[in-house]
């Protein structure tokens, strides 16, 4: 058992027959691949007699990273990322389209450091990535190394760690000191089935904060009225690794006052897969 797995195991409650082991098992120099896909749809409803040049926008971003566990101990988790592929495609008013494969992104490397609760604590060597994608208006937030780190943080923290019963509730605080923003995520989870060591879990997440985190930057200019975020994930209890995670965040809001308010509806669908081998092209 790795030091990280041991740390989780020592803090876990006494096992029960109806509990499932959600312990991450990360070994030093272990290599795996993470694919992150985000589909964002934003629709704006103007007040009467006002026309907008852009009333809808859709964007799809897909990134694949080779992840090497540089350090996994009782104090921290350090991951070295190497970009395998990265692309983005946008559509405005369902007509104007732009595709950006970002070929220069292939081979870009940076390092993410997390504490043992998988809170992002440091991003190193991300300047080249940030500069490369400086002009990419990415609603996914992955146009910065820190944004990728936030996405990985969200991915890791969907799994509670240790042994859990049939259902649980967790609260995660996301604080971005640089932007002066914060969010609280309250996630309710239910284990639907465990078959051949693979647990299938459905989730429902509530958001409460001053502003969405870096992944949800598309929603920043609007006062949020409502947010729904159902999701699901599968976790392999034998390998101690997340296999797939999916969630869809839907937000409604407005900007302006009374009769001049602009309505807004936006969705972000995130799908993440983790594999031992590179995904097929």
mmCIF file of C-alpha atoms in Angstrom:
data_model
loop_
_atom_site.group_PDB
_atom_site.id
_atom_site.type_symbol
_atom_site.label_atom_id
_atom_site.label_comp_id
_atom_site.label_asym_id
_atom_site.label_seq_id
_atom_site.Cartn_x
_atom_site.Cartn_y
_atom_site.Cartn_z
ATOM 1 C CA UNK A 1 0.000 0.000 0.000
ATOM 2 C CA UNK A 2 1.334 3.430 -0.905
ATOM 3 C CA UNK A 3 1.857 6.087 1.803
ATOM 4 C CA UNK A 4 -1.089 8.038 0.382
ATOM 5 C CA UNK A 5 -3.404 5.045 0.426
ATOM 6 C CA UNK A 6 -2.178 4.234 3.943
ATOM 7 C CA UNK A 7 -2.989 7.765 5.127
ATOM 8 C CA UNK A 8 -6.523 7.448 3.809
ATOM 9 C CA UNK A 9 -6.895 3.977 5.273
ATOM 10 C CA UNK A 10 -5.796 5.092 8.755
ATOM 11 C CA UNK A 11 -8.416 7.841 8.782
ATOM 12 C CA UNK A 12 -11.222 5.640 7.456
ATOM 13 C CA UNK A 13 -13.979 4.309 9.746
ATOM 14 C CA UNK A 14 -14.272 0.653 10.688
ATOM 15 C CA UNK A 15 -15.359 -1.291 7.561
ATOM 16 C CA UNK A 16 -18.983 -2.453 7.361
ATOM 17 C CA UNK A 17 -20.641 -4.870 4.980
ATOM 18 C CA UNK A 18 -22.646 -2.101 3.282
ATOM 19 C CA UNK A 19 -19.648 0.176 2.755
ATOM 20 C CA UNK A 20 -17.617 0.710 -0.413
ATOM 21 C CA UNK A 21 -13.920 1.565 -0.452
ATOM 22 C CA UNK A 22 -13.310 4.810 -2.375
ATOM 23 C CA UNK A 23 -9.627 5.034 -1.455
ATOM 24 C CA UNK A 24 -7.407 6.512 -4.154
ATOM 25 C CA UNK A 25 -4.354 4.317 -4.777
ATOM 26 C CA UNK A 26 -1.632 6.429 -6.333
ATOM 27 C CA UNK A 27 1.880 5.005 -6.638
ATOM 28 C CA UNK A 28 5.023 7.011 -7.311
ATOM 29 C CA UNK A 29 5.932 7.057 -11.046
ATOM 30 C CA UNK A 30 2.549 5.579 -11.959
ATOM 31 C CA UNK A 31 1.324 6.779 -15.374
ATOM 32 C CA UNK A 32 -2.276 7.202 -16.508
ATOM 33 C CA UNK A 33 -4.200 9.328 -19.009
ATOM 34 C CA UNK A 34 -6.954 11.858 -18.357
ATOM 35 C CA UNK A 35 -9.350 13.113 -21.021
ATOM 36 C CA UNK A 36 -11.414 16.191 -20.175
ATOM 37 C CA UNK A 37 -14.301 17.208 -22.420
ATOM 38 C CA UNK A 38 -16.459 20.282 -21.848
ATOM 39 C CA UNK A 39 -19.472 21.393 -23.866
ATOM 40 C CA UNK A 40 -20.724 24.876 -23.053
ATOM 41 C CA UNK A 41 -23.959 26.423 -24.317
ATOM 42 C CA UNK A 42 -24.885 30.016 -23.450
ATOM 43 C CA UNK A 43 -28.111 31.752 -24.488
ATOM 44 C CA UNK A 44 -28.966 35.385 -23.822
ATOM 45 C CA UNK A 45 -32.483 36.805 -23.900
ATOM 46 C CA UNK A 46 -32.492 40.604 -24.424
ATOM 47 C CA UNK A 47 -35.204 42.935 -23.104
ATOM 48 C CA UNK A 48 -37.946 44.028 -25.543
ATOM 49 C CA UNK A 49 -36.900 46.113 -28.560
ATOM 50 C CA UNK A 50 -33.204 45.444 -28.006
ATOM 51 C CA UNK A 51 -31.195 43.377 -30.491
ATOM 52 C CA UNK A 52 -27.954 41.617 -29.627
ATOM 53 C CA UNK A 53 -25.185 40.808 -32.110
ATOM 54 C CA UNK A 54 -24.575 37.490 -30.338
ATOM 55 C CA UNK A 55 -27.481 35.786 -28.575
ATOM 56 C CA UNK A 56 -26.095 32.268 -28.332
ATOM 57 C CA UNK A 57 -22.699 30.641 -28.139
ATOM 58 C CA UNK A 58 -21.561 27.037 -27.982
ATOM 59 C CA UNK A 59 -18.068 25.770 -27.326
ATOM 60 C CA UNK A 60 -16.516 22.315 -27.137
ATOM 61 C CA UNK A 61 -13.088 21.793 -25.630
ATOM 62 C CA UNK A 62 -11.242 18.473 -25.447
ATOM 63 C CA UNK A 63 -7.904 17.983 -23.719
ATOM 64 C CA UNK A 64 -5.898 14.797 -23.172
ATOM 65 C CA UNK A 65 -3.023 14.653 -20.707
ATOM 66 C CA UNK A 66 -0.462 12.005 -19.831
ATOM 67 C CA UNK A 67 -0.198 12.104 -16.041
ATOM 68 C CA UNK A 68 2.821 10.860 -14.106
ATOM 69 C CA UNK A 69 2.619 10.652 -10.328
ATOM 70 C CA UNK A 70 5.834 12.384 -9.242
ATOM 71 C CA UNK A 71 5.043 12.221 -5.527
ATOM 72 C CA UNK A 72 2.266 10.565 -3.526
ATOM 73 C CA UNK A 73 2.830 10.566 0.218
ATOM 74 C CA UNK A 74 1.082 11.541 3.450
ATOM 75 C CA UNK A 75 1.672 15.259 2.803
ATOM 76 C CA UNK A 76 1.019 15.930 -0.859
ATOM 77 C CA UNK A 77 0.330 14.645 -4.351
ATOM 78 C CA UNK A 78 2.454 15.990 -7.218
ATOM 79 C CA UNK A 79 1.413 15.264 -10.799
ATOM 80 C CA UNK A 80 3.508 15.920 -13.907
ATOM 81 C CA UNK A 81 1.259 16.619 -16.908
ATOM 82 C CA UNK A 82 2.191 16.294 -20.571
ATOM 83 C CA UNK A 83 -0.360 17.392 -23.159
ATOM 84 C CA UNK A 84 -1.256 14.673 -25.662
ATOM 85 C CA UNK A 85 -3.832 16.728 -27.575
ATOM 86 C CA UNK A 86 -5.974 19.835 -27.152
ATOM 87 C CA UNK A 87 -8.702 21.336 -29.338
ATOM 88 C CA UNK A 88 -11.520 23.833 -29.166
ATOM 89 C CA UNK A 89 -14.474 24.622 -31.435
ATOM 90 C CA UNK A 90 -16.915 27.526 -31.044
ATOM 91 C CA UNK A 91 -20.213 28.474 -32.665
ATOM 92 C CA UNK A 92 -22.011 31.833 -32.460
ATOM 93 C CA UNK A 93 -25.733 32.212 -33.225
ATOM 94 C CA UNK A 94 -25.649 28.641 -34.590
ATOM 95 C CA UNK A 95 -23.947 29.936 -37.754
ATOM 96 C CA UNK A 96 -20.447 31.323 -37.334
ATOM 97 C CA UNK A 97 -18.003 28.563 -36.493
ATOM 98 C CA UNK A 98 -14.347 28.539 -35.483
ATOM 99 C CA UNK A 99 -12.147 25.531 -34.792
ATOM 100 C CA UNK A 100 -8.788 25.644 -33.068
ATOM 101 C CA UNK A 101 -6.829 22.362 -32.773
ATOM 102 C CA UNK A 102 -3.938 24.193 -31.031
ATOM 103 C CA UNK A 103 -1.278 21.892 -32.469
ATOM 104 C CA UNK A 104 1.481 23.631 -30.500
ATOM 105 C CA UNK A 105 -0.171 22.450 -27.294
ATOM 106 C CA UNK A 106 1.029 18.888 -27.892
ATOM 107 C CA UNK A 107 3.974 18.128 -25.634
ATOM 108 C CA UNK A 108 3.405 21.107 -23.320
ATOM 109 C CA UNK A 109 4.289 20.188 -19.739
ATOM 110 C CA UNK A 110 3.483 21.596 -16.309
ATOM 111 C CA UNK A 111 3.179 20.324 -12.753
ATOM 112 C CA UNK A 112 0.237 20.353 -10.343
ATOM 113 C CA UNK A 113 0.594 19.954 -6.579
ATOM 114 C CA UNK A 114 -2.323 18.990 -4.330
ATOM 115 C CA UNK A 115 -2.676 18.375 -0.618
ATOM 116 C CA UNK A 116 -3.946 14.939 0.447
ATOM 117 C CA UNK A 117 -7.537 16.228 0.256
ATOM 118 C CA UNK A 118 -6.771 17.013 -3.402
ATOM 119 C CA UNK A 119 -6.993 20.774 -3.014
ATOM 120 C CA UNK A 120 -4.816 22.478 -5.611
ATOM 121 C CA UNK A 121 -1.924 24.212 -3.850
ATOM 122 C CA UNK A 122 0.615 24.957 -6.580
ATOM 123 C CA UNK A 123 1.049 25.151 -10.350
ATOM 124 C CA UNK A 124 4.604 25.045 -11.704
ATOM 125 C CA UNK A 125 5.993 25.612 -15.195
ATOM 126 C CA UNK A 126 2.616 26.701 -16.554
ATOM 127 C CA UNK A 127 3.753 29.967 -18.179
ATOM 128 C CA UNK A 128 4.259 28.399 -21.618
ATOM 129 C CA UNK A 129 0.751 26.918 -21.562
ATOM 130 C CA UNK A 130 -0.781 30.238 -20.469
ATOM 131 C CA UNK A 131 1.084 32.148 -23.193
ATOM 132 C CA UNK A 132 0.170 29.638 -25.894
ATOM 133 C CA UNK A 133 -3.556 29.884 -25.137
ATOM 134 C CA UNK A 134 -3.637 33.556 -24.127
ATOM 135 C CA UNK A 135 -5.966 34.451 -27.015
ATOM 136 C CA UNK A 136 -8.225 31.412 -26.661
ATOM 137 C CA UNK A 137 -11.475 32.572 -25.070
ATOM 138 C CA UNK A 138 -12.160 29.260 -23.407
ATOM 139 C CA UNK A 139 -15.296 29.022 -21.308
ATOM 140 C CA UNK A 140 -13.950 25.729 -19.939
ATOM 141 C CA UNK A 141 -11.204 27.611 -18.098
ATOM 142 C CA UNK A 142 -8.543 25.194 -19.370
ATOM 143 C CA UNK A 143 -6.768 27.939 -21.334
ATOM 144 C CA UNK A 144 -4.613 28.455 -18.233
ATOM 145 C CA UNK A 145 -2.529 25.887 -16.375
ATOM 146 C CA UNK A 146 -4.319 26.909 -13.184
ATOM 147 C CA UNK A 147 -7.646 26.294 -14.919
ATOM 148 C CA UNK A 148 -6.505 22.777 -15.824
ATOM 149 C CA UNK A 149 -5.448 22.337 -12.209
ATOM 150 C CA UNK A 150 -8.907 23.417 -11.020
ATOM 151 C CA UNK A 151 -10.484 20.924 -13.408
ATOM 152 C CA UNK A 152 -8.265 18.133 -12.027
ATOM 153 C CA UNK A 153 -9.080 19.245 -8.477
ATOM 154 C CA UNK A 154 -12.780 19.000 -9.222
ATOM 155 C CA UNK A 155 -12.242 15.611 -10.821
ATOM 156 C CA UNK A 156 -10.300 14.176 -7.879
ATOM 157 C CA UNK A 157 -12.569 15.604 -5.203
ATOM 158 C CA UNK A 158 -15.737 14.063 -6.581
ATOM 159 C CA UNK A 159 -14.464 10.854 -4.937
ATOM 160 C CA UNK A 160 -14.803 11.122 -1.122
ATOM 161 C CA UNK A 161 -11.884 8.828 -0.184
ATOM 162 C CA UNK A 162 -12.022 6.055 2.407
ATOM 163 C CA UNK A 163 -15.010 3.808 3.042
ATOM 164 C CA UNK A 164 -18.521 5.142 2.484
ATOM 165 C CA UNK A 165 -22.025 3.815 2.979
ATOM 166 C CA UNK A 166 -24.861 3.861 0.474
ATOM 167 C CA UNK A 167 -24.984 7.641 0.451
ATOM 168 C CA UNK A 168 -23.092 10.690 1.733
ATOM 169 C CA UNK A 169 -22.822 14.455 1.548
ATOM 170 C CA UNK A 170 -19.599 16.404 1.119
ATOM 171 C CA UNK A 171 -18.830 20.111 1.042
ATOM 172 C CA UNK A 172 -15.918 21.575 -0.913
ATOM 173 C CA UNK A 173 -14.689 25.155 -0.745
ATOM 174 C CA UNK A 174 -13.094 26.614 -3.873
ATOM 175 C CA UNK A 175 -11.124 29.774 -3.151
ATOM 176 C CA UNK A 176 -9.296 31.790 -5.787
ATOM 177 C CA UNK A 177 -7.347 34.448 -3.905
ATOM 178 C CA UNK A 178 -6.006 36.002 -7.115
ATOM 179 C CA UNK A 179 -9.516 36.714 -8.409
ATOM 180 C CA UNK A 180 -11.020 37.377 -4.990
ATOM 181 C CA UNK A 181 -13.757 34.817 -5.491
ATOM 182 C CA UNK A 182 -15.045 31.797 -3.639
ATOM 183 C CA UNK A 183 -17.546 29.001 -4.024
ATOM 184 C CA UNK A 184 -18.992 26.272 -1.856
ATOM 185 C CA UNK A 185 -19.967 22.992 -3.480
ATOM 186 C CA UNK A 186 -22.308 20.697 -1.559
ATOM 187 C CA UNK A 187 -22.525 17.294 -3.219
ATOM 188 C CA UNK A 188 -25.002 14.565 -2.318
ATOM 189 C CA UNK A 189 -24.066 11.116 -3.585
ATOM 190 C CA UNK A 190 -25.741 7.724 -3.763
ATOM 191 C CA UNK A 191 -24.124 4.371 -4.593
ATOM 192 C CA UNK A 192 -26.382 2.740 -7.154
ATOM 193 C CA UNK A 193 -24.441 -0.486 -7.650
ATOM 194 C CA UNK A 194 -21.106 -2.220 -7.106
ATOM 195 C CA UNK A 195 -20.267 -4.906 -9.655
ATOM 196 C CA UNK A 196 -16.915 -6.609 -10.181
ATOM 197 C CA UNK A 197 -15.298 -4.003 -7.956
ATOM 198 C CA UNK A 198 -16.635 -1.037 -9.920
ATOM 199 C CA UNK A 199 -18.948 1.335 -8.049
ATOM 200 C CA UNK A 200 -21.536 3.388 -9.933
ATOM 201 C CA UNK A 201 -22.524 6.570 -8.131
ATOM 202 C CA UNK A 202 -25.034 9.321 -8.939
ATOM 203 C CA UNK A 203 -24.538 12.839 -7.589
ATOM 204 C CA UNK A 204 -26.374 16.136 -7.198
ATOM 205 C CA UNK A 205 -24.386 19.296 -6.479
ATOM 206 C CA UNK A 206 -25.523 22.652 -5.106
ATOM 207 C CA UNK A 207 -23.424 25.778 -5.601
ATOM 208 C CA UNK A 208 -23.339 28.778 -3.301
ATOM 209 C CA UNK A 209 -20.679 31.458 -3.740
ATOM 210 C CA UNK A 210 -19.762 34.904 -4.952
ATOM 211 C CA UNK A 211 -18.774 33.613 -8.358
ATOM 212 C CA UNK A 212 -18.191 30.335 -10.136
ATOM 213 C CA UNK A 213 -14.657 29.009 -10.155
ATOM 214 C CA UNK A 214 -12.302 29.256 -13.124
ATOM 215 C CA UNK A 215 -14.002 26.412 -15.026
ATOM 216 C CA UNK A 216 -17.312 28.295 -14.945
ATOM 217 C CA UNK A 217 -15.980 31.730 -15.944
ATOM 218 C CA UNK A 218 -18.583 31.969 -18.717
ATOM 219 C CA UNK A 219 -21.190 32.788 -16.052
ATOM 220 C CA UNK A 220 -19.296 35.595 -14.290
ATOM 221 C CA UNK A 221 -21.074 38.736 -15.639
ATOM 222 C CA UNK A 222 -24.533 37.562 -14.565
ATOM 223 C CA UNK A 223 -26.225 37.446 -11.201
ATOM 224 C CA UNK A 224 -27.020 33.818 -10.630
ATOM 225 C CA UNK A 225 -30.642 32.971 -9.871
ATOM 226 C CA UNK A 226 -30.550 29.183 -9.926
ATOM 227 C CA UNK A 227 -28.052 26.380 -10.488
ATOM 228 C CA UNK A 228 -28.535 22.657 -10.924
ATOM 229 C CA UNK A 229 -25.739 20.142 -11.328
ATOM 230 C CA UNK A 230 -26.614 16.416 -11.587
ATOM 231 C CA UNK A 231 -23.817 13.958 -12.306
ATOM 232 C CA UNK A 232 -22.498 10.418 -12.022
ATOM 233 C CA UNK A 233 -19.177 8.602 -11.776
ATOM 234 C CA UNK A 234 -17.701 5.125 -11.762
ATOM 235 C CA UNK A 235 -14.827 4.206 -9.461
ATOM 236 C CA UNK A 236 -12.758 1.037 -9.608
ATOM 237 C CA UNK A 237 -12.293 -0.072 -6.011
ATOM 238 C CA UNK A 238 -9.643 -2.626 -7.017
ATOM 239 C CA UNK A 239 -7.295 -0.241 -8.848
ATOM 240 C CA UNK A 240 -8.293 2.697 -6.641
ATOM 241 C CA UNK A 241 -8.935 4.929 -9.624
ATOM 242 C CA UNK A 242 -11.792 6.961 -11.038
ATOM 243 C CA UNK A 243 -12.831 5.587 -14.438
ATOM 244 C CA UNK A 244 -15.423 8.071 -15.653
ATOM 245 C CA UNK A 245 -17.086 11.223 -14.371
ATOM 246 C CA UNK A 246 -19.907 13.215 -15.937
ATOM 247 C CA UNK A 247 -21.957 16.188 -14.778
ATOM 248 C CA UNK A 248 -24.081 18.934 -16.325
ATOM 249 C CA UNK A 249 -24.258 22.337 -14.693
ATOM 250 C CA UNK A 250 -27.258 24.494 -15.653
ATOM 251 C CA UNK A 251 -27.358 28.121 -14.564
ATOM 252 C CA UNK A 252 -29.987 30.822 -15.038
ATOM 253 C CA UNK A 253 -29.400 34.464 -14.255
ATOM 254 C CA UNK A 254 -29.761 38.056 -15.355
ATOM 255 C CA UNK A 255 -27.851 41.287 -15.733
ATOM 256 C CA UNK A 256 -29.375 44.756 -15.462
ATOM 257 C CA UNK A 257 -32.425 46.121 -13.672
ATOM 258 C CA UNK A 258 -36.176 45.711 -14.143
ATOM 259 C CA UNK A 259 -37.367 46.124 -17.745
ATOM 260 C CA UNK A 260 -33.814 46.426 -19.066
ATOM 261 C CA UNK A 261 -32.579 43.144 -17.630
ATOM 262 C CA UNK A 262 -30.883 40.646 -19.924
ATOM 263 C CA UNK A 263 -31.783 37.043 -19.200
ATOM 264 C CA UNK A 264 -29.250 34.245 -19.337
ATOM 265 C CA UNK A 265 -29.302 30.459 -19.465
ATOM 266 C CA UNK A 266 -26.115 28.453 -19.649
ATOM 267 C CA UNK A 267 -25.058 24.835 -19.410
ATOM 268 C CA UNK A 268 -21.674 23.200 -19.041
ATOM 269 C CA UNK A 269 -21.410 19.459 -19.563
ATOM 270 C CA UNK A 270 -18.167 17.941 -18.338
ATOM 271 C CA UNK A 271 -17.054 14.395 -19.113
ATOM 272 C CA UNK A 272 -13.777 13.005 -17.805
ATOM 273 C CA UNK A 273 -12.275 9.589 -18.415
ATOM 274 C CA UNK A 274 -9.204 8.075 -16.803
ATOM 275 C CA UNK A 275 -7.358 5.194 -18.456
ATOM 276 C CA UNK A 276 -4.130 3.257 -18.125
ATOM 277 C CA UNK A 277 -3.429 3.593 -21.859
ATOM 278 C CA UNK A 278 -3.638 6.553 -24.268
ATOM 279 C CA UNK A 279 -7.181 7.015 -25.615
ATOM 280 C CA UNK A 280 -7.746 6.003 -29.206
ATOM 281 C CA UNK A 281 -7.823 8.874 -31.673
#
